[in-house]
Amino acid sequence: MSDSYSLTIPVFLPAHPDCEVKPGNVEVIEESFSRSTPSSIVAWGHQLPSVSAAKVSGAHGVAVGCDDGSVYILHSACAAPPPDTLVSISAAGSNSEPVSPPTSPRRFRSLQHPPSRSASPSSAKATLSPFQVTRSRVVSAVSAESAEAPKNYVDFDEEQEKLKGMLNGRGSRKRHPSTSLTRPEESTSSSPVAGNSLRREDMRSHLSATLSPSSSTLSLSSPPSPTLIPTASPESHGPSSLTLRCHVFTPCAGLDPVSALKVHADGRYISCLRTSGALSVHMTSDGTCIASTFIEANPHPIPGGKIQSMPPMLWTWRRLFVATSEESSIVMFACASPDEFYPMNQFLDAGTGDVENLSLVAAYELCIGPESAACETQLSSLGQWPVRGPLNSIGLRAKRDHSLNLFHADHTGRLVSRSIRLRDPPPTSPADLPESHSSNHLPLPNPFKALKALSTENIPETSTESLAQRIEVGAQVDYGELGLTEPVRGLRAHESDAIVFLCGWSDHELLVYRWKEDSLERLPILAVSEVQDVRWIDHEALSVLCADCVQVYDVPDPTASEKTGGPQPPRMLQTIQLESYDIAALTPGGHIVSTRVKKGRRRIHHTSVDASATSPAKTKTRAVWKARMDAFASPITPRISCMLPLDVDLILLGHTDGHLERRSLGKLVRNGHGPIQSSDSSLPGAILALDIIQNSRTGERVVAGGADDGSIAFWSLETFRLCARWTIFTTPLARIISLHDEKIGRLHGCVLCVSQDGTIAVIALDGYQFVYLVPASAAPLKRICLGEDNLLLMYADGRARLWDTRTREFWRSMSLEKADELVQQGGWFEWLTSRVSDNNRALSSAGFATPDAASTLLLDIPALLRQLSGSPALVNAVDPQVQDPEKKLQNIRILLSLLLTFGISEGIDVICSDGLGVKPAPATLGVVSPDTVSVVVQPNTQSVWTLSPEASADRALAILSMLHFLAQFEDLARDASTVITFYAASIGQLVGDYQPPSLPRLAHHFLHTQTGEIRHAVRLLLDAGVARLSDVQTTELAEAWQDLLPSKKPEKERDTSQCAQALCICGFIAVDKYSLLPTSTLTDIARSIAMYLHDETCPHRSLAIDLCSRGFQIWQQYVDAVEMLRALFTLATTTKKEAISVPNIGVQARSAVLQIAASNTPLFMTTLVLDILHPRTVQHRKSVMQLVIFLIRKKPLVLYSNLPRLVEAIVKSLDPNSSASRDAVLDSATEILSHIVQTFPTVDFHMSSQRLAVGTSEGAVVMYDLKTATRLYVLEGHKRRTTACSFSPDGRRLVTLSLEESDVLVWKVGSSFTSFFMPGAPPRQGHNGSEPYKTLNFNIGEAAHMSVEATLVNVRFEWTADRSVRLIIKDTILTFST
């Protein structure tokens, strides 16, 4: 896949190329969903069972993670469009009054949303996202007093529920947990989200982030989440309340199941954890990945504990907790346990200790700011530490002091906990954090940013162990035995007032506790088997998910225990039988969301639980979504299962029936021509991998591929004949490595075929001989190193294996550290096993095997533009006719047929079809973000513009940049410009729920693109986006980004992408709407531009130059304009082409100089003359002179009115009294004067006498002597502008012309006897020597009235003799005798 900065567009092509194509891609994505194997599920939304979905404002949805590592996201059918991220900014930079003093620890919000048992008419629904709420808004919304105050209103719905409870023998006690400060949300498999049905006293919890763990086993979904709104109709065949939104996957993820999902911000973001340790955060609107990382297991040893060092092992990451601080940062805690199939004991050393119940916790911080729309957000590692206890027993809760508490059952069955505090990072750049050992913070700690190692060992309570700078973990607190007779399988907590209710279970037991500050009170044990997860409904009831049912229990009131003489066990209220399911999860309120396949169609069910009912009769199970078609029905024709695009005219297709096919892109979308070639024989399974290799000896190109049955095969690319085939793997082929380098050794000319489980087959291309097989390990294979006769394989468990390729024997096993030392000695070739698309290719495949992803083509727009422009950057171009203009035109039309949206405007459709020759193609577009591709459901053509602002930005950029290229063809330029204008400014008026392009996303591309067409398109869209903003939106957006400007950041943070983005957005706003911005903002913008211009190491100088040229007249009022110009002069003249990347800074700076010179000529000329007369260095003067030459060539009119000042400055630079300076600038001065004389007819130079004459706009002519670098005299004869002047060949005469006067004056300027007595005075000439000049009149009529620009080309003198001259004025020739 392309890098994070590349503009890449996924295009979903017809999966069955030869069948009738249906509009949209819904059915294929649903087929992929039905065929998938779910491993995790999470739901979010509103817990309002009595309200129909159509009446609820806001979105709810479900996300399902699968064994292949992909995620399917479903949204409410009536959900409002996602919020516009154009103005929705994080409050990280807010100057609002803080909730707590700045010296206090960072405060954690409540980790749950306790729902009420019945909906209340007065239930409050907060719509603010944790990412959008400023501190002042939180305080104004709810205070501590109001949040903790007792209920002071009557809830009539609850009165009915209380009455029902009394009639059923239950007490009428209050059963709302709104007074609880925190409530731990724990359940199996998927990560839960808090419900949104809240009472007034629940508001604080709603503004807090929910916290809930993910599943401990892959058989269950990740921890529960807020309840779905059931549909009004319970029938499965009725209208669904959810619609499938998108399919998100990581290219070439392989066997990496999703183990946990967690939703944030009312369903706006979702975090995804995979078993390998891949952690990512996505937008639920379109699946865009805003941050991702890979967790490398590297725990810190616990000082004083038994676990002094960690043995090599394979960790499986299964659970995820998320907590949000009041400062709007998010901390994620991922938990892992050793892989159950990993042979761990063979690597254990003596004294290592028992690691059977060992778990691992890794903490990461996510700060989502305004740059998140451009995928700039980072997941910062905070530390790792081991925990001795079952993975599923680990829990996290926010205490009453707003700090975090990590609890778990230790290996002996005791409940232990540690406090976690996180300190703010020191005020230095992120790059300096690892080296920093001190902080400039105020001395008081901040509770949400600093971790320390956790251990279940007995450590003195006065000590704290520091894992990393920002993590602080308190001393372990032991609360005693849990009381289960079997090993603990899980713990789930719920906080209410000063008591934490805890539920623990084993294989056959379930136990409820009341956990107080210093004690643990146990209720009697219940006999319950096959418990998979537990969810607290409130402090009085809980739901228990078993293998085939859900049991609801009532927890006795502590006061009831006193009356009965002892604690009473929980009482079962009801048992709800569940149909078979693939994955299920408990949601807040104890409800169940599950998914399964029935009759070939995947379905998602929601089962609501009423804890006040004693009978399951009131439980309702509804199908909230189901697929439309049977995914397992026999297909009419084989579909595409794999794709390898080599060029627009050469795409290799693997099919589900095992045969290989060759088509052009135009033929694939039925919008072009080209042959279709098929292989002569097929593989026994669906082809899942393809690659091109070349025989280094014969030069023959061969197609290598693998099928889902483990077979591999080779075909000739030219004839498509099957050359060889083997079935040697138990898992499909994952990667093909060609060993073509001559230094490889004995394996030169061979191919390494790597399967998904890490098995390697070595095959010689000559004769297609199978050489040998290298077996797989229990851990995934990560890297392959080959040196001479040694094959070094590195695995994910921290071990490496060394094989002898000569004897084909295994030598030894070693640690990764030893292996890295061996590789660093040199002589090794290295490859990663992840199958990554070639970034040099303009076209690539998604590299994923599902039906929708297999037929998805990735268009790298910058690479395509380079290929179309004939740049050698694309070395993989197969077609030798790529430089043919007709071929380019055909290709650009095919690409535009995929990108353009037909059906929005009939007029634009006609222009595209008839004017540009672009026909609609049966394709839909997706979304690409770093490491992620999202195939988005698009039922119609217009829906592509309603996904998200980020998707609209990418789509519009791709279309406009391609149209800009098409506009280079003269006969298409006009129509192309019309379509460009439509997509840049008008499309939003015709598309309902249109999502305008995101300004942060556009700024992101502007900062990192290297293609001229894309930069031009970005400027157009930024200008249109700013113009689209209202005055209020403009002000809010500028205020939100102002605090991130480089001028307001420390020096080490100014060059970050975030600061550059802020400058780009604020700068474009200021250029277009500066009157709306306060002086302080304009000053900050101008200072930021100046900082970037003067910083020689700044990577964002291109942005500063662009803004400087666009708004110099604005910036000059707030900074030293002369210094800004001088910085541009330096960049325009000293930047070397070979030392920079595209865009060329020198070219851009020269363009900016031209722009400023034309718009602010007086200041420009003043600066130019000053730098020539009084340069900082001689080199600087020389550089400025080079800039003058550039201006003379490009913008001569800019210099025309100031030509006398410029020439005088150049002449004075040749002062013979300063010989060193004269020698340094002599060549440049000579060259510049030569250009001036050739360009401007008002200037002439006589070589022999070294005289220089310069005409002025006032009519005078100034005479200079270059030998002495002085002004000799001024000839004043004309009363109006001098048009031209010229020396005679002998230098004794000077003729001057004024077209406005229709006069030619002849001056005698040669040396004479009188000049020795009157130095500086011109010789006289005329009647009796009394007149200083001789006047020659003429009349050419209207030809004399021409512009200054025309005179530069159409007026000149030509001397035929020393006393005869011809004046040429356009087509008129006049001859004069002097």
CSV table of C-alpha atoms in Angstrom, one decimal, residues 752-1025:
chain,number,residue,atom,x,y,z
A,752,LEU,CA,11.4,-18.3,-1.9
A,753,CYS,CA,7.6,-19.0,-1.6
A,754,VAL,CA,6.4,-18.2,1.9
A,755,SER,CA,3.1,-19.5,3.2
A,756,GLN,CA,0.9,-17.8,5.8
A,757,ASP,CA,2.1,-20.0,8.6
A,758,GLY,CA,5.8,-19.3,7.8
A,759,THR,CA,6.7,-22.4,5.8
A,760,ILE,CA,9.2,-21.6,3.1
A,761,ALA,CA,9.6,-23.5,-0.2
A,762,VAL,CA,12.8,-22.9,-2.2
A,763,ILE,CA,12.2,-23.4,-6.0
A,764,ALA,CA,14.8,-22.9,-8.8
A,765,LEU,CA,13.4,-21.1,-11.8
A,766,ASP,CA,15.6,-22.9,-14.2
A,767,GLY,CA,13.7,-26.1,-15.0
A,768,TYR,CA,11.2,-25.2,-12.2
A,769,GLN,CA,12.8,-27.6,-9.7
A,770,PHE,CA,11.5,-27.9,-6.1
A,771,VAL,CA,14.7,-27.6,-4.0
A,772,TYR,CA,13.6,-28.0,-0.4
A,773,LEU,CA,11.2,-26.9,2.3
A,774,VAL,CA,12.0,-25.0,5.5
A,775,PRO,CA,9.4,-25.8,8.2
A,776,ALA,CA,7.4,-23.2,10.0
A,777,SER,CA,7.6,-22.3,13.7
A,778,ALA,CA,4.9,-21.9,16.3
A,779,ALA,CA,5.4,-18.1,16.1
A,780,PRO,CA,4.7,-16.0,13.0
A,781,LEU,CA,7.6,-15.4,10.7
A,782,LYS,CA,8.6,-11.7,10.5
A,783,ARG,CA,11.9,-11.3,8.7
A,784,ILE,CA,14.1,-13.4,6.3
A,785,CYS,CA,17.8,-12.8,6.0
A,786,LEU,CA,20.1,-14.5,3.5
A,787,GLY,CA,23.9,-14.4,3.5
A,788,GLU,CA,26.2,-16.7,1.6
A,789,ASP,CA,25.2,-20.2,2.8
A,790,ASN,CA,23.1,-19.0,5.8
A,791,LEU,CA,19.4,-18.5,6.0
A,792,LEU,CA,18.3,-16.6,9.1
A,793,LEU,CA,14.6,-16.5,10.0
A,794,MET,CA,13.3,-14.1,12.7
A,795,TYR,CA,10.0,-14.8,14.5
A,796,ALA,CA,7.5,-12.8,16.5
A,797,ASP,CA,8.4,-14.6,19.7
A,798,GLY,CA,11.8,-12.9,19.9
A,799,ARG,CA,13.7,-15.9,18.6
A,800,ALA,CA,15.6,-16.6,15.4
A,801,ARG,CA,16.6,-19.7,13.6
A,802,LEU,CA,19.7,-20.2,11.5
A,803,TRP,CA,19.7,-22.7,8.6
A,804,ASP,CA,22.6,-23.9,6.4
A,805,THR,CA,21.5,-23.6,2.8
A,806,ARG,CA,24.3,-25.8,1.6
A,807,THR,CA,23.7,-28.9,3.9
A,808,ARG,CA,20.0,-27.9,4.4
A,809,GLU,CA,20.3,-28.4,8.1
A,810,PHE,CA,19.2,-26.5,11.1
A,811,TRP,CA,22.1,-25.0,12.9
A,812,ARG,CA,20.9,-23.3,16.0
A,813,SER,CA,18.3,-21.0,17.6
A,814,MET,CA,19.2,-17.6,19.1
A,815,SER,CA,17.6,-14.4,20.4
A,816,LEU,CA,16.7,-11.5,18.1
A,817,GLU,CA,19.4,-9.4,19.7
A,818,LYS,CA,22.0,-11.9,18.7
A,819,ALA,CA,20.5,-12.2,15.3
A,820,ASP,CA,20.5,-8.5,14.8
A,821,GLU,CA,24.2,-8.3,15.8
A,822,LEU,CA,24.9,-11.0,13.2
A,823,VAL,CA,23.1,-9.1,10.4
A,824,GLN,CA,24.8,-5.8,11.3
A,825,GLN,CA,28.1,-7.4,10.5
A,826,GLY,CA,27.2,-7.1,6.8
A,827,GLY,CA,26.8,-9.4,3.9
A,828,TRP,CA,23.1,-10.1,4.4
A,829,PHE,CA,20.0,-9.6,2.2
A,830,GLU,CA,16.9,-8.9,4.2
A,831,TRP,CA,13.1,-9.1,3.4
A,832,LEU,CA,10.0,-8.6,5.5
A,833,THR,CA,7.4,-11.3,5.2
A,834,SER,CA,4.4,-8.9,5.0
A,835,ARG,CA,3.2,-8.7,1.5
A,836,VAL,CA,3.3,-5.0,0.8
A,837,SER,CA,2.3,-3.5,-2.5
A,838,ASP,CA,5.1,-2.0,-4.6
A,839,ASN,CA,5.0,1.8,-3.9
A,840,ASN,CA,6.6,2.4,-7.3
A,841,ARG,CA,3.5,1.1,-9.0
A,842,ALA,CA,0.8,3.5,-10.0
A,843,LEU,CA,-1.7,0.6,-9.7
A,844,SER,CA,-1.8,-2.0,-7.0
A,845,SER,CA,-4.2,-4.5,-5.4
A,846,ALA,CA,-5.7,-4.3,-2.0
A,847,GLY,CA,-4.0,-7.7,-1.1
A,848,PHE,CA,-7.0,-9.1,0.7
A,849,ALA,CA,-9.0,-12.2,-0.1
A,850,THR,CA,-12.6,-11.3,0.7
A,851,PRO,CA,-14.9,-11.0,-2.4
A,852,ASP,CA,-15.1,-7.2,-2.1
A,853,ALA,CA,-11.4,-6.6,-1.3
A,854,ALA,CA,-10.2,-9.0,-4.0
A,855,SER,CA,-11.6,-6.8,-6.8
A,856,THR,CA,-10.5,-3.5,-5.3
A,857,LEU,CA,-7.8,-1.6,-7.2
A,858,LEU,CA,-5.7,1.1,-5.6
A,859,LEU,CA,-5.0,4.1,-7.7
A,860,ASP,CA,-1.9,6.0,-6.6
A,861,ILE,CA,-2.7,9.4,-8.1
A,862,PRO,CA,0.7,11.0,-7.9
A,863,ALA,CA,2.4,8.0,-9.5
A,864,LEU,CA,-0.3,7.9,-12.2
A,865,LEU,CA,0.3,11.6,-13.0
A,866,ARG,CA,4.1,11.0,-13.1
A,867,GLN,CA,3.5,8.1,-15.5
A,868,LEU,CA,1.2,10.1,-17.7
A,869,SER,CA,3.6,13.1,-17.8
A,870,GLY,CA,6.4,10.8,-19.0
A,871,SER,CA,8.5,11.0,-15.9
A,872,PRO,CA,10.9,8.2,-15.4
A,873,ALA,CA,9.7,7.9,-11.8
A,874,LEU,CA,7.5,5.0,-12.7
A,875,VAL,CA,10.0,2.4,-13.6
A,876,ASN,CA,7.5,-0.5,-13.8
A,877,ALA,CA,5.6,0.8,-16.8
A,878,VAL,CA,5.1,-2.1,-19.1
A,879,ASP,CA,3.7,-0.4,-22.1
A,880,PRO,CA,6.5,1.0,-24.3
A,881,GLN,CA,4.0,3.4,-25.9
A,882,VAL,CA,3.4,5.2,-22.6
A,883,GLN,CA,4.9,8.4,-24.1
A,884,ASP,CA,2.3,8.4,-27.0
A,885,PRO,CA,0.0,11.4,-26.5
A,886,GLU,CA,-3.0,9.4,-27.8
A,887,LYS,CA,-2.2,6.6,-25.4
A,888,LYS,CA,-2.0,9.0,-22.5
A,889,LEU,CA,-5.3,10.6,-23.5
A,890,GLN,CA,-6.9,7.1,-23.6
A,891,ASN,CA,-5.6,6.2,-20.2
A,892,ILE,CA,-6.6,9.4,-18.5
A,893,ARG,CA,-10.1,9.0,-19.9
A,894,ILE,CA,-10.3,5.5,-18.4
A,895,LEU,CA,-9.1,6.7,-15.0
A,896,LEU,CA,-11.5,9.6,-15.0
A,897,SER,CA,-14.4,7.2,-15.8
A,898,LEU,CA,-13.6,5.5,-12.5
A,899,LEU,CA,-13.3,8.8,-10.5
A,900,LEU,CA,-16.0,11.0,-11.9
A,901,THR,CA,-19.5,10.9,-10.4
A,902,PHE,CA,-22.2,10.6,-13.1
A,903,GLY,CA,-25.8,11.3,-12.4
A,904,ILE,CA,-25.5,14.5,-10.3
A,905,SER,CA,-25.7,17.1,-13.1
A,906,GLU,CA,-27.0,16.2,-16.5
A,907,GLY,CA,-25.1,19.1,-18.1
A,908,ILE,CA,-21.8,18.1,-16.6
A,909,ASP,CA,-22.5,14.5,-17.7
A,910,VAL,CA,-23.0,15.7,-21.3
A,911,ILE,CA,-19.7,17.7,-21.1
A,912,CYS,CA,-17.8,14.7,-19.7
A,913,SER,CA,-19.3,12.2,-22.3
A,914,ASP,CA,-19.3,14.4,-25.4
A,915,GLY,CA,-16.7,17.0,-24.7
A,916,LEU,CA,-14.1,15.1,-22.8
A,917,GLY,CA,-14.8,11.6,-24.1
A,918,VAL,CA,-15.2,10.1,-20.6
A,919,LYS,CA,-17.9,7.5,-20.2
A,920,PRO,CA,-19.3,6.2,-16.9
A,921,ALA,CA,-17.8,3.0,-15.5
A,922,PRO,CA,-19.3,0.4,-13.2
A,923,ALA,CA,-17.1,1.2,-10.2
A,924,THR,CA,-17.4,2.5,-6.7
A,925,LEU,CA,-14.8,4.3,-4.6
A,926,GLY,CA,-13.5,3.6,-1.2
A,927,VAL,CA,-11.2,5.2,1.4
A,928,VAL,CA,-7.5,4.7,2.1
A,929,SER,CA,-5.7,5.7,5.2
A,930,PRO,CA,-2.3,4.6,6.6
A,931,ASP,CA,-2.2,0.8,6.8
A,932,THR,CA,-6.0,0.6,6.1
A,933,VAL,CA,-8.4,0.3,3.2
A,934,SER,CA,-12.1,0.8,3.6
A,935,VAL,CA,-14.6,-0.5,1.1
A,936,VAL,CA,-17.7,1.7,1.7
A,937,VAL,CA,-21.2,0.7,0.8
A,938,GLN,CA,-22.5,2.9,-1.9
A,939,PRO,CA,-26.1,2.2,-2.9
A,940,ASN,CA,-26.1,5.1,-5.5
A,941,THR,CA,-23.6,7.4,-7.3
A,942,GLN,CA,-24.1,10.4,-5.0
A,943,SER,CA,-23.4,8.5,-1.8
A,944,VAL,CA,-19.7,8.8,-2.5
A,945,TRP,CA,-19.9,12.5,-1.5
A,946,THR,CA,-21.8,11.8,1.8
A,947,LEU,CA,-19.2,9.6,3.6
A,948,SER,CA,-17.0,12.0,5.4
A,949,PRO,CA,-15.2,15.3,4.8
A,950,GLU,CA,-11.9,13.4,4.5
A,951,ALA,CA,-13.2,11.1,1.8
A,952,SER,CA,-14.6,14.0,-0.1
A,953,ALA,CA,-11.3,15.8,0.1
A,954,ASP,CA,-9.4,12.8,-1.4
A,955,ARG,CA,-12.0,12.3,-4.1
A,956,ALA,CA,-12.1,15.9,-5.2
A,957,LEU,CA,-8.3,16.1,-5.2
A,958,ALA,CA,-8.0,13.0,-7.4
A,959,ILE,CA,-10.6,14.3,-9.8
A,960,LEU,CA,-9.3,17.8,-10.1
A,961,SER,CA,-5.6,16.8,-10.5
A,962,MET,CA,-6.6,14.4,-13.3
A,963,LEU,CA,-8.7,17.1,-15.0
A,964,HIS,CA,-5.8,19.5,-14.7
A,965,PHE,CA,-3.7,17.1,-16.6
A,966,LEU,CA,-6.5,16.6,-19.2
A,967,ALA,CA,-6.6,20.4,-19.6
A,968,GLN,CA,-3.1,20.3,-21.2
A,969,PHE,CA,-4.8,19.1,-24.4
A,970,GLU,CA,-5.9,22.4,-26.1
A,971,ASP,CA,-9.1,21.1,-27.6
A,972,LEU,CA,-10.2,19.8,-24.1
A,973,ALA,CA,-9.0,22.7,-22.0
A,974,ARG,CA,-12.3,24.6,-21.9
A,975,ASP,CA,-14.5,21.6,-21.0
A,976,ALA,CA,-12.0,20.4,-18.5
A,977,SER,CA,-12.0,23.8,-16.8
A,978,THR,CA,-15.8,23.7,-16.6
A,979,VAL,CA,-15.8,20.3,-14.9
A,980,ILE,CA,-13.1,21.5,-12.5
A,981,THR,CA,-15.2,24.4,-11.5
A,982,PHE,CA,-18.2,22.2,-10.9
A,983,TYR,CA,-16.3,19.7,-8.6
A,984,ALA,CA,-14.5,22.5,-6.7
A,985,ALA,CA,-17.4,24.8,-6.0
A,986,SER,CA,-20.8,23.6,-7.2
A,987,ILE,CA,-21.3,19.9,-6.5
A,988,GLY,CA,-22.4,20.5,-2.9
A,989,GLN,CA,-25.5,22.3,-4.0
A,990,LEU,CA,-26.8,19.3,-5.9
A,991,VAL,CA,-25.9,16.5,-3.4
A,992,GLY,CA,-28.0,16.0,-0.3
A,993,ASP,CA,-26.0,15.5,3.0
A,994,TYR,CA,-22.9,16.6,1.1
A,995,GLN,CA,-19.7,16.4,3.1
A,996,PRO,CA,-17.5,19.3,2.0
A,997,PRO,CA,-13.8,18.5,1.7
A,998,SER,CA,-12.0,18.6,5.0
A,999,LEU,CA,-9.6,21.6,5.3
A,1000,PRO,CA,-7.2,19.7,7.6
A,1001,ARG,CA,-7.1,16.9,5.1
A,1002,LEU,CA,-6.4,19.3,2.2
A,1003,ALA,CA,-3.7,21.0,4.3
A,1004,HIS,CA,-2.2,17.5,4.9
A,1005,HIS,CA,-1.9,16.8,1.2
A,1006,PHE,CA,-0.6,20.3,0.5
A,1007,LEU,CA,2.3,19.8,3.0
A,1008,HIS,CA,3.4,16.4,1.6
A,1009,THR,CA,2.5,16.2,-2.0
A,1010,GLN,CA,5.2,16.4,-4.7
A,1011,THR,CA,3.1,16.7,-7.8
A,1012,GLY,CA,2.3,20.1,-9.4
A,1013,GLU,CA,-1.3,19.1,-10.5
A,1014,ILE,CA,-2.2,18.0,-7.0
A,1015,ARG,CA,-0.8,21.1,-5.4
A,1016,HIS,CA,-2.7,23.2,-7.8
A,1017,ALA,CA,-5.9,21.3,-7.0
A,1018,VAL,CA,-5.3,21.6,-3.3
A,1019,ARG,CA,-5.1,25.4,-3.6
A,1020,LEU,CA,-8.3,25.5,-5.6
A,1021,LEU,CA,-10.2,23.4,-3.0
A,1022,LEU,CA,-8.7,25.3,0.0
A,1023,ASP,CA,-9.9,28.5,-1.6
A,1024,ALA,CA,-13.3,27.1,-2.3
A,1025,GLY,CA,-13.5,25.6,1.2
